[in-house]
PDB file of C-alpha atoms in Angstrom:
ATOM      1  CA  MET A   1      19.551  27.948 -10.484  1.00  0.00           C
ATOM      2  CA  ILE A   2      20.322  27.713  -6.857  1.00  0.00           C
ATOM      3  CA  LEU A   3      18.206  26.260  -4.028  1.00  0.00           C
ATOM      4  CA  PHE A   4      19.210  27.957  -0.761  1.00  0.00           C
ATOM      5  CA  PRO A   5      19.070  25.895   2.522  1.00  0.00           C
ATOM      6  CA  LYS A   6      16.207  27.802   4.073  1.00  0.00           C
ATOM      7  CA  THR A   7      14.171  27.480   0.760  1.00  0.00           C
ATOM      8  CA  GLU A   8      14.914  23.743   0.679  1.00  0.00           C
ATOM      9  CA  GLN A   9      13.805  23.289   4.244  1.00  0.00           C
ATOM     10  CA  PHE A  10      10.614  25.089   3.494  1.00  0.00           C
ATOM     11  CA  TYR A  11       9.781  22.858   0.453  1.00  0.00           C
ATOM     12  CA  GLU A  12      10.791  19.796   2.463  1.00  0.00           C
ATOM     13  CA  GLU A  13       8.264  20.654   5.130  1.00  0.00           C
ATOM     14  CA  GLU A  14       5.502  21.381   2.555  1.00  0.00           C
ATOM     15  CA  LEU A  15       6.254  18.155   0.840  1.00  0.00           C
ATOM     16  CA  THR A  16       5.839  16.261   4.069  1.00  0.00           C
ATOM     17  CA  LYS A  17       2.413  17.979   4.704  1.00  0.00           C
ATOM     18  CA  CYS A  18       1.343  16.986   1.235  1.00  0.00           C
ATOM     19  CA  LEU A  19       2.234  13.331   1.908  1.00  0.00           C
ATOM     20  CA  GLN A  20       0.548  13.347   5.255  1.00  0.00           C
ATOM     21  CA  LYS A  21      -2.696  14.707   3.721  1.00  0.00           C
ATOM     22  CA  GLU A  22      -2.429  12.312   0.744  1.00  0.00           C
ATOM     23  CA  GLN A  23      -2.221  15.155  -1.652  1.00  0.00           C
ATOM     24  CA  TYR A  24      -0.148  13.211  -4.132  1.00  0.00           C
ATOM     25  CA  GLY A  25      -0.725  15.425  -7.130  1.00  0.00           C
ATOM     26  CA  GLU A  26       0.764  18.414  -5.330  1.00  0.00           C
ATOM     27  CA  ALA A  27       3.637  16.249  -4.042  1.00  0.00           C
ATOM     28  CA  VAL A  28       4.512  15.212  -7.605  1.00  0.00           C
ATOM     29  CA  SER A  29       4.541  18.767  -8.883  1.00  0.00           C
ATOM     30  CA  MET A  30       6.691  19.885  -5.999  1.00  0.00           C
ATOM     31  CA  LEU A  31       9.104  17.088  -6.527  1.00  0.00           C
ATOM     32  CA  THR A  32       9.350  17.825 -10.238  1.00  0.00           C
ATOM     33  CA  PHE A  33      10.063  21.478  -9.380  1.00  0.00           C
ATOM     34  CA  LEU A  34      12.785  20.552  -6.787  1.00  0.00           C
ATOM     35  CA  LEU A  35      14.508  18.233  -9.202  1.00  0.00           C
ATOM     36  CA  GLN A  36      15.209  21.179 -11.593  1.00  0.00           C
ATOM     37  CA  PHE A  37      17.870  22.430  -9.190  1.00  0.00           C
ATOM     38  CA  PRO A  38      21.399  20.920 -10.135  1.00  0.00           C
ATOM     39  CA  SER A  39      22.853  22.660  -7.063  1.00  0.00           C
ATOM     40  CA  ALA A  40      20.925  20.654  -4.603  1.00  0.00           C
ATOM     41  CA  ASP A  41      22.740  17.981  -2.469  1.00  0.00           C
ATOM     42  CA  GLN A  42      23.241  14.764  -4.426  1.00  0.00           C
ATOM     43  CA  GLN A  43      21.885  12.567  -1.569  1.00  0.00           C
ATOM     44  CA  LYS A  44      18.837  14.765  -1.226  1.00  0.00           C
ATOM     45  CA  THR A  45      18.277  14.811  -4.998  1.00  0.00           C
ATOM     46  CA  GLU A  46      18.276  10.894  -4.979  1.00  0.00           C
ATOM     47  CA  GLN A  47      15.731  10.882  -2.272  1.00  0.00           C
ATOM     48  CA  TRP A  48      13.471  13.208  -4.216  1.00  0.00           C
ATOM     49  CA  GLN A  49      13.918  11.189  -7.324  1.00  0.00           C
ATOM     50  CA  ALA A  50      13.130   7.843  -5.420  1.00  0.00           C
ATOM     51  CA  LEU A  51      10.008   9.438  -3.928  1.00  0.00           C
ATOM     52  CA  LEU A  52       8.842  10.563  -7.368  1.00  0.00           C
ATOM     53  CA  ASN A  53       9.413   7.217  -8.782  1.00  0.00           C
ATOM     54  CA  TRP A  54       7.467   5.675  -5.948  1.00  0.00           C
ATOM     55  CA  LEU A  55       4.556   8.050  -6.512  1.00  0.00           C
ATOM     56  CA  GLN A  56       4.540   7.130 -10.111  1.00  0.00           C
ATOM     57  CA  THR A  57       4.354   3.490  -9.264  1.00  0.00           C
ATOM     58  CA  MET A  58       1.931   3.468  -6.314  1.00  0.00           C
ATOM     59  CA  GLN A  59      -0.271   6.458  -7.267  1.00  0.00           C
ATOM     60  CA  PRO A  60      -0.387   6.483 -11.137  1.00  0.00           C
ATOM     61  CA  GLU A  61      -3.368   8.730 -11.178  1.00  0.00           C
ATOM     62  CA  THR A  62      -1.297  11.687  -9.919  1.00  0.00           C
ATOM     63  CA  VAL A  63       1.012  11.626 -12.934  1.00  0.00           C
ATOM     64  CA  PHE A  64      -1.493  10.449 -15.612  1.00  0.00           C
ATOM     65  CA  PRO A  65      -4.395  12.823 -15.280  1.00  0.00           C
ATOM     66  CA  ALA A  66      -6.414  11.003 -17.915  1.00  0.00           C
ATOM     67  CA  LEU A  67      -6.773   8.063 -15.345  1.00  0.00           C
ATOM     68  CA  SER A  68      -8.024  10.332 -12.586  1.00  0.00           C
ATOM     69  CA  SER A  69     -11.776  11.165 -12.170  1.00  0.00           C
ATOM     70  CA  GLN A  70     -12.208  14.916 -12.223  1.00  0.00           C
ATOM     71  CA  VAL A  71     -13.969  15.342  -8.898  1.00  0.00           C
ATOM     72  CA  ASP A  72     -13.770  17.563  -5.907  1.00  0.00           C
ATOM     73  CA  GLU A  73     -10.872  16.246  -3.824  1.00  0.00           C
ATOM     74  CA  GLU A  74     -12.565  17.035  -0.600  1.00  0.00           C
ATOM     75  CA  GLU A  75     -15.401  14.623  -1.205  1.00  0.00           C
ATOM     76  CA  GLU A  76     -15.001  11.140   0.195  1.00  0.00           C
ATOM     77  CA  GLU A  77     -13.698   8.685  -2.523  1.00  0.00           C
ATOM     78  CA  GLU A  78     -15.941   5.882  -1.380  1.00  0.00           C
ATOM     79  CA  ASP A  79     -19.130   7.962  -1.565  1.00  0.00           C
ATOM     80  CA  LEU A  80     -18.077   9.154  -5.009  1.00  0.00           C
ATOM     81  CA  LEU A  81     -17.629   5.674  -6.229  1.00  0.00           C
ATOM     82  CA  ARG A  82     -20.863   4.410  -4.843  1.00  0.00           C
ATOM     83  CA  GLN A  83     -22.634   7.287  -6.349  1.00  0.00           C
ATOM     84  CA  MET A  84     -21.040   6.622  -9.758  1.00  0.00           C
ATOM     85  CA  VAL A  85     -21.899   2.910  -9.689  1.00  0.00           C
ATOM     86  CA  GLU A  86     -25.617   3.701  -8.766  1.00  0.00           C
ATOM     87  CA  GLU A  87     -25.859   6.055 -11.715  1.00  0.00           C
ATOM     88  CA  LYS A  88     -24.374   3.751 -14.228  1.00  0.00           C
ATOM     89  CA  SER A  89     -26.441   0.865 -12.993  1.00  0.00           C
ATOM     90  CA  THR A  90     -29.540   3.044 -13.550  1.00  0.00           C
ATOM     91  CA  VAL A  91     -28.774   4.123 -17.103  1.00  0.00           C
ATOM     92  CA  ASP A  92     -27.117   0.977 -18.415  1.00  0.00           C
ATOM     93  CA  ALA A  93     -28.778  -2.300 -17.849  1.00  0.00           C
ATOM     94  CA  ALA A  94     -25.710  -4.182 -18.998  1.00  0.00           C
ATOM     95  CA  PHE A  95     -23.399  -2.283 -16.690  1.00  0.00           C
ATOM     96  CA  VAL A  96     -22.907  -5.164 -14.144  1.00  0.00           C
ATOM     97  CA  GLU A  97     -22.251  -7.811 -16.989  1.00  0.00           C
ATOM     98  CA  LYS A  98     -19.620  -5.489 -18.437  1.00  0.00           C
ATOM     99  CA  LEU A  99     -17.923  -5.210 -15.082  1.00  0.00           C
ATOM    100  CA  LEU A 100     -18.020  -9.032 -14.888  1.00  0.00           C
ATOM    101  CA  GLY A 101     -16.528  -9.213 -18.347  1.00  0.00           C
ATOM    102  CA  MET A 102     -13.601  -7.124 -17.243  1.00  0.00           C
ATOM    103  CA  LEU A 103     -13.153  -9.301 -14.259  1.00  0.00           C
ATOM    104  CA  ARG A 104     -12.984 -12.427 -16.171  1.00  0.00           C
ATOM    105  CA  ALA A 105     -10.796 -11.403 -19.113  1.00  0.00           C
ATOM    106  CA  GLY A 106      -9.383  -7.825 -18.444  1.00  0.00           C
ATOM    107  CA  SER A 107      -5.889  -6.758 -17.480  1.00  0.00           C
ATOM    108  CA  MET A 108      -5.100  -6.651 -13.683  1.00  0.00           C
ATOM    109  CA  ASP A 109      -5.845  -2.823 -13.558  1.00  0.00           C
ATOM    110  CA  GLN A 110      -9.198  -3.545 -15.229  1.00  0.00           C
ATOM    111  CA  GLN A 111      -9.926  -6.317 -12.806  1.00  0.00           C
ATOM    112  CA  LEU A 112      -9.048  -4.124  -9.990  1.00  0.00           C
ATOM    113  CA  ALA A 113     -11.418  -1.401 -11.264  1.00  0.00           C
ATOM    114  CA  ALA A 114     -14.223  -4.034 -11.834  1.00  0.00           C
ATOM    115  CA  LEU A 115     -13.938  -5.242  -8.265  1.00  0.00           C
ATOM    116  CA  GLU A 116     -14.015  -1.718  -6.805  1.00  0.00           C
ATOM    117  CA  GLN A 117     -17.117  -0.939  -8.719  1.00  0.00           C
ATOM    118  CA  LEU A 118     -18.799  -4.318  -8.153  1.00  0.00           C
ATOM    119  CA  ALA A 119     -18.534  -3.740  -4.435  1.00  0.00           C
ATOM    120  CA  PHE A 120     -21.159  -1.123  -4.529  1.00  0.00           C
ATOM    121  CA  VAL A 121     -23.651  -2.671  -6.894  1.00  0.00           C
ATOM    122  CA  GLN A 122     -26.992  -3.218  -5.107  1.00  0.00           C
ATOM    123  CA  ARG A 123     -27.665  -6.900  -4.835  1.00  0.00           C
ATOM    124  CA  GLY A 124     -24.268  -7.585  -6.405  1.00  0.00           C
ATOM    125  CA  PRO A 125     -23.085 -10.718  -8.163  1.00  0.00           C
ATOM    126  CA  VAL A 126     -21.882 -12.500  -5.079  1.00  0.00           C
ATOM    127  CA  ALA A 127     -21.997 -15.939  -6.559  1.00  0.00           C
ATOM    128  CA  GLU A 128     -19.998 -14.789  -9.723  1.00  0.00           C
ATOM    129  CA  ILE A 129     -17.209 -13.234  -7.626  1.00  0.00           C
ATOM    130  CA  ARG A 130     -17.078 -16.225  -5.222  1.00  0.00           C
ATOM    131  CA  SER A 131     -16.754 -18.508  -8.341  1.00  0.00           C
ATOM    132  CA  TRP A 132     -14.078 -16.267  -9.874  1.00  0.00           C
ATOM    133  CA  LEU A 133     -12.095 -16.102  -6.585  1.00  0.00           C
ATOM    134  CA  ARG A 134     -11.889 -19.822  -6.336  1.00  0.00           C
ATOM    135  CA  GLN A 135     -10.927 -20.478  -9.970  1.00  0.00           C
ATOM    136  CA  GLY A 136      -7.182 -21.059 -10.161  1.00  0.00           C
ATOM    137  CA  PRO A 137      -4.405 -18.824  -8.976  1.00  0.00           C
ATOM    138  CA  ARG A 138      -4.971 -15.113  -8.858  1.00  0.00           C
ATOM    139  CA  HIS A 139      -2.771 -12.161  -7.930  1.00  0.00           C
ATOM    140  CA  PRO A 140      -2.945 -11.764  -4.108  1.00  0.00           C
ATOM    141  CA  HIS A 141      -3.891  -8.149  -4.503  1.00  0.00           C
ATOM    142  CA  LEU A 142      -6.871  -9.009  -6.619  1.00  0.00           C
ATOM    143  CA  GLN A 143      -7.819 -11.801  -4.220  1.00  0.00           C
ATOM    144  CA  PHE A 144      -7.902  -9.344  -1.297  1.00  0.00           C
ATOM    145  CA  LYS A 145      -9.974  -6.865  -3.343  1.00  0.00           C
ATOM    146  CA  ALA A 146     -12.452  -9.648  -4.099  1.00  0.00           C
ATOM    147  CA  LEU A 147     -12.820 -10.330  -0.409  1.00  0.00           C
ATOM    148  CA  GLN A 148     -13.363  -6.745   0.371  1.00  0.00           C
ATOM    149  CA  ALA A 149     -16.023  -6.503  -2.461  1.00  0.00           C
ATOM    150  CA  LEU A 150     -17.840  -9.502  -1.020  1.00  0.00           C
ATOM    151  CA  LYS A 151     -17.855  -7.816   2.377  1.00  0.00           C
ATOM    152  CA  HIS A 152     -19.090  -4.544   0.986  1.00  0.00           C
ATOM    153  CA  MET A 153     -21.964  -6.538  -0.455  1.00  0.00           C
ATOM    154  CA  GLY A 154     -22.812  -7.909   2.976  1.00  0.00           C
ATOM    155  CA  GLU A 155     -21.694 -11.492   2.314  1.00  0.00           C
ATOM    156  CA  THR A 156     -20.623 -13.574   5.231  1.00  0.00           C
ATOM    157  CA  GLY A 157     -19.187 -17.059   5.885  1.00  0.00           C
ATOM    158  CA  SER A 158     -16.072 -18.728   4.866  1.00  0.00           C
ATOM    159  CA  ILE A 159     -14.497 -19.184   1.551  1.00  0.00           C
ATOM    160  CA  ASP A 160     -11.524 -21.288   0.460  1.00  0.00           C
ATOM    161  CA  PHE A 161      -9.145 -20.586  -2.371  1.00  0.00           C
ATOM    162  CA  VAL A 162      -5.376 -20.965  -3.254  1.00  0.00           C
ATOM    163  CA  LYS A 163      -3.101 -17.943  -2.430  1.00  0.00           C
ATOM    164  CA  ASN A 164       0.651 -17.779  -2.693  1.00  0.00           C
ATOM    165  CA  GLY A 165       0.717 -21.555  -3.199  1.00  0.00           C
ATOM    166  CA  ASN A 166      -1.301 -22.219  -0.015  1.00  0.00           C
ATOM    167  CA  HIS A 167      -4.805 -23.490   0.269  1.00  0.00           C
ATOM    168  CA  ILE A 168      -6.434 -21.034   2.701  1.00  0.00           C
ATOM    169  CA  VAL A 169      -9.845 -20.521   4.284  1.00  0.00           C
ATOM    170  CA  VAL A 170     -10.992 -17.094   5.516  1.00  0.00           C
ATOM    171  CA  ASP A 171     -14.106 -15.633   6.895  1.00  0.00           C
ATOM    172  CA  ILE A 172     -15.385 -12.877   4.595  1.00  0.00           C
ATOM    173  CA  GLU A 173     -16.808 -10.746   7.307  1.00  0.00           C
ATOM    174  CA  GLU A 174     -13.285 -10.503   9.015  1.00  0.00           C
ATOM    175  CA  THR A 175     -11.744  -8.859   5.950  1.00  0.00           C
ATOM    176  CA  PRO A 176     -10.469  -5.406   6.909  1.00  0.00           C
ATOM    177  CA  LEU A 177     -11.854  -2.731   4.632  1.00  0.00           C
ATOM    178  CA  SER A 178      -9.276  -0.132   5.591  1.00  0.00           C
ATOM    179  CA  SER A 179      -5.952   0.044   7.407  1.00  0.00           C
ATOM    180  CA  GLU A 180      -7.557   0.762  10.741  1.00  0.00           C
ATOM    181  CA  GLU A 181      -9.611  -2.491  10.624  1.00  0.00           C
ATOM    182  CA  PHE A 182      -6.479  -4.717  10.722  1.00  0.00           C
ATOM    183  CA  PRO A 183      -5.686  -6.072  14.211  1.00  0.00           C
ATOM    184  CA  GLY A 184      -3.917  -3.712  16.517  1.00  0.00           C
ATOM    185  CA  GLN A 185      -0.683  -5.636  16.543  1.00  0.00           C
ATOM    186  CA  ILE A 186      -0.318  -5.306  12.829  1.00  0.00           C
ATOM    187  CA  ARG A 187      -1.120  -1.458  13.033  1.00  0.00           C
ATOM    188  CA  ASP A 188       1.507  -1.109  15.680  1.00  0.00           C
ATOM    189  CA  MET A 189       4.143  -2.535  13.340  1.00  0.00           C
ATOM    190  CA  ILE A 190       3.770   0.357  10.851  1.00  0.00           C
ATOM    191  CA  ARG A 191       3.419   2.886  13.697  1.00  0.00           C
ATOM    192  CA  ARG A 192       6.684   1.688  15.034  1.00  0.00           C
ATOM    193  CA  VAL A 193       8.387   2.459  11.695  1.00  0.00           C
ATOM    194  CA  GLU A 194       6.668   5.811  11.635  1.00  0.00           C
ATOM    195  CA  GLU A 195       7.906   6.551  15.042  1.00  0.00           C
ATOM    196  CA  ILE A 196      11.496   5.622  14.230  1.00  0.00           C
ATOM    197  CA  SER A 197      11.639   7.440  10.911  1.00  0.00           C
ATOM    198  CA  GLU A 198       9.877  10.642  12.191  1.00  0.00           C
ATOM    199  CA  MET A 199      13.195  12.249  13.483  1.00  0.00           C
ATOM    200  CA  ARG A 200      15.565  10.643  10.919  1.00  0.00           C
ATOM    201  CA  GLN A 201      13.666  10.585   7.566  1.00  0.00           C
ATOM    202  CA  PRO A 202      10.188  12.137   7.879  1.00  0.00           C
ATOM    203  CA  ASP A 203       9.203  11.337   4.230  1.00  0.00           C
ATOM    204  CA  PHE A 204      10.216   7.671   4.766  1.00  0.00           C
ATOM    205  CA  ALA A 205       6.951   6.920   6.735  1.00  0.00           C
ATOM    206  CA  PHE A 206       5.023   7.484   3.513  1.00  0.00           C
ATOM    207  CA  PHE A 207       6.978   4.859   1.704  1.00  0.00           C
ATOM    208  CA  ALA A 208       6.674   2.535   4.585  1.00  0.00           C
ATOM    209  CA  LYS A 209       2.903   2.927   5.010  1.00  0.00           C
ATOM    210  CA  GLN A 210       2.192   2.324   1.176  1.00  0.00           C
ATOM    211  CA  THR A 211       4.423  -0.738   1.167  1.00  0.00           C
ATOM    212  CA  TRP A 212       2.965  -2.197   4.230  1.00  0.00           C
ATOM    213  CA  GLN A 213      -0.594  -1.933   2.947  1.00  0.00           C
ATOM    214  CA  GLU A 214       0.522  -3.739  -0.261  1.00  0.00           C
ATOM    215  CA  PHE A 215       2.274  -6.327   1.768  1.00  0.00           C
ATOM    216  CA  LEU A 216      -0.829  -7.054   3.936  1.00  0.00           C
ATOM    217  CA  SER A 217      -3.024  -7.683   1.006  1.00  0.00           C
ATOM    218  CA  TYR A 218      -0.356  -9.964  -0.317  1.00  0.00           C
ATOM    219  CA  ALA A 219      -0.150 -11.843   3.102  1.00  0.00           C
ATOM    220  CA  TYR A 220      -3.788 -11.646   4.153  1.00  0.00           C
ATOM    221  CA  GLY A 221      -5.092 -15.223   5.151  1.00  0.00           C
ATOM    222  CA  THR A 222      -1.749 -16.967   4.615  1.00  0.00           C
ATOM    223  CA  PRO A 223       0.685 -18.487   7.183  1.00  0.00           C
ATOM    224  CA  ILE A 224       2.707 -15.287   6.934  1.00  0.00           C
ATOM    225  CA  TYR A 225      -0.319 -13.325   8.157  1.00  0.00           C
ATOM    226  CA  VAL A 226      -0.734 -15.755  10.944  1.00  0.00           C
ATOM    227  CA  GLU A 227       2.832 -15.160  11.967  1.00  0.00           C
ATOM    228  CA  LEU A 228       2.328 -11.505  12.051  1.00  0.00           C
ATOM    229  CA  LEU A 229      -0.390 -12.108  14.689  1.00  0.00           C
ATOM    230  CA  THR A 230       1.611 -14.283  17.034  1.00  0.00           C
ATOM    231  CA  GLN A 231       2.219 -13.011  20.535  1.00  0.00           C
ATOM    232  CA  GLU A 232       5.917 -13.933  20.536  1.00  0.00           C
ATOM    233  CA  ASP A 233       8.183 -11.408  22.205  1.00  0.00           C
ATOM    234  CA  GLY A 234       9.559  -8.695  19.897  1.00  0.00           C
ATOM    235  CA  VAL A 235       7.407  -9.589  16.859  1.00  0.00           C
ATOM    236  CA  ILE A 236       6.283  -5.973  16.371  1.00  0.00           C
ATOM    237  CA  ASP A 237       9.870  -4.828  16.414  1.00  0.00           C
ATOM    238  CA  ILE A 238      11.085  -7.665  14.247  1.00  0.00           C
ATOM    239  CA  TRP A 239       8.754  -6.993  11.428  1.00  0.00           C
ATOM    240  CA  ALA A 240       9.036  -3.233  11.714  1.00  0.00           C
ATOM    241  CA  SER A 241      12.692  -3.257  11.485  1.00  0.00           C
ATOM    242  CA  ALA A 242      12.764  -5.696   8.794  1.00  0.00           C
ATOM    243  CA  LEU A 243      10.387  -3.589   6.811  1.00  0.00           C
ATOM    244  CA  HIS A 244      12.472  -0.439   7.527  1.00  0.00           C
ATOM    245  CA  THR A 245      15.673  -2.196   6.344  1.00  0.00           C
ATOM    246  CA  ALA A 246      14.267  -3.883   3.248  1.00  0.00           C
ATOM    247  CA  LEU A 247      12.533  -0.759   2.073  1.00  0.00           C
ATOM    248  CA  GLN A 248      15.567   1.471   2.771  1.00  0.00           C
ATOM    249  CA  GLU A 249      17.709  -0.887   0.705  1.00  0.00           C
ATOM    250  CA  GLN A 250      15.236  -0.991  -2.240  1.00  0.00           C
ATOM    251  CA  LEU A 251      14.712   2.794  -2.355  1.00  0.00           C
ATOM    252  CA  PHE A 252      18.321   4.060  -1.569  1.00  0.00           C
ATOM    253  CA  GLY A 253      20.532   1.013  -2.492  1.00  0.00           C
ATOM    254  CA  THR A 254      21.888   0.591   1.049  1.00  0.00           C
ATOM    255  CA  ALA A 255      20.936   0.339   4.818  1.00  0.00           C
ATOM    256  CA  ASN A 256      22.854   0.004   7.961  1.00  0.00           C
ATOM    257  CA  ARG A 257      21.371  -3.208   9.199  1.00  0.00           C
ATOM    258  CA  GLU A 258      23.145  -3.293  12.437  1.00  0.00           C
ATOM    259  CA  GLU A 259      22.217   0.323  13.289  1.00  0.00           C
ATOM    260  CA  LEU A 260      18.543  -0.251  12.544  1.00  0.00           C
ATOM    261  CA  GLN A 261      18.462  -3.540  14.504  1.00  0.00           C
ATOM    262  CA  ASP A 262      19.954  -1.696  17.420  1.00  0.00           C
ATOM    263  CA  ILE A 263      17.428   1.177  17.183  1.00  0.00           C
ATOM    264  CA  TYR A 264      14.457  -1.302  17.050  1.00  0.00           C
ATOM    265  CA  GLY A 265      15.899  -3.351  19.956  1.00  0.00           C
ATOM    266  CA  ILE A 266      16.597  -6.546  17.977  1.00  0.00           C
ATOM    267  CA  VAL A 267      18.759  -8.931  20.050  1.00  0.00           C
ATOM    268  CA  ASP A 268      20.495 -12.064  19.094  1.00  0.00           C
ATOM    269  CA  SER A 269      17.631 -14.238  20.064  1.00  0.00           C
ATOM    270  CA  MET A 270      15.506 -12.613  17.453  1.00  0.00           C
ATOM    271  CA  GLU A 271      18.044 -12.818  14.611  1.00  0.00           C
ATOM    272  CA  GLY A 272      16.451 -15.920  13.076  1.00  0.00           C
ATOM    273  CA  SER A 273      12.982 -14.532  13.027  1.00  0.00           C
ATOM    274  CA  TRP A 274      14.257 -11.153  11.636  1.00  0.00           C
ATOM    275  CA  ASN A 275      15.973 -12.852   8.789  1.00  0.00           C
ATOM    276  CA  ASN A 276      12.869 -14.786   7.865  1.00  0.00           C
ATOM    277  CA  ALA A 277      10.685 -11.509   8.077  1.00  0.00           C
ATOM    278  CA  TYR A 278      13.363  -9.724   5.943  1.00  0.00           C
ATOM    279  CA  LYS A 279      13.456 -12.312   3.209  1.00  0.00           C
ATOM    280  CA  VAL A 280       9.613 -12.290   2.845  1.00  0.00           C
ATOM    281  CA  LEU A 281       9.579  -8.556   2.590  1.00  0.00           C
ATOM    282  CA  ARG A 282      12.419  -8.296   0.211  1.00  0.00           C
ATOM    283  CA  ARG A 283      10.748 -10.945  -2.030  1.00  0.00           C
ATOM    284  CA  HIS A 284       7.521  -8.915  -1.926  1.00  0.00           C
ATOM    285  CA  LEU A 285       9.284  -5.630  -2.599  1.00  0.00           C
ATOM    286  CA  ASP A 286      11.244  -7.149  -5.608  1.00  0.00           C
ATOM    287  CA  THR A 287       7.831  -8.131  -6.985  1.00  0.00           C
ATOM    288  CA  ILE A 288       5.847  -4.964  -6.695  1.00  0.00           C
ATOM    289  CA  LEU A 289       8.770  -2.607  -7.758  1.00  0.00           C
ATOM    290  CA  LEU A 290       9.634  -4.593 -10.773  1.00  0.00           C
ATOM    291  CA  GLY A 291       6.088  -4.465 -12.052  1.00  0.00           C
ATOM    292  CA  GLY A 292       4.673  -7.575 -10.619  1.00  0.00           C
ATOM    293  CA  ARG A 293       1.873  -5.799  -8.783  1.00  0.00           C
TER     294      ARG A 293
END
């Protein structure tokens, strides 16, 4: 089988559209199709395989249909979840207690699912979730989901707990519920990566956005998050270029650090801050891509 250049370009454009529209199932099907062609450029084949592996890690519902709710994709996910929770609460008096049981003793995936559903329970179990969050160390992603659940329930005020080895205090009402609710400076960091990668590697922006969202849930409320919000010169370019470099190394095995630093405008005075940001991001990437999510 031969994949001609114009045909490859067409599929690349369609793949980029799928990722931009978050049509991950179609992206998986297209990547599986493209990987059937042994005549494709080796570097391009490696990029396709890396993207497919990433989708399998970050969007498991796209490759394991049994985990996906069979719903109209055009409907809003949040509205569907709220509707489902309301219906189950009506027909099953023990529904909330079952979710709390999953939260207390389930696997990480079960705990995430429980928090996502508890967020839409009318007069939700605020005290139970507060208590669970403060009990011992939890995975940072679970902790962030718990804060979001409490905010969905209308809870306000501060809460203290241990995260990433630090004792932190956060205001529940300040918790972002979406990427657009994070402070502008943090949003500018990922936009900078998207801007740089748009001309060089259009599909790389997808990897970067997913990774950045995972990282923010890991960092939220910690000293690392405070550092992201500092007004020091170049902080946006420092974190954006460190993310670009670390992620490119993780996905493709190599990255030209000097070239990327030059593109992002990293000068000698920023080198120390850049190295610190890079180490933090590499540690996080090593964790999530080795199954520690």
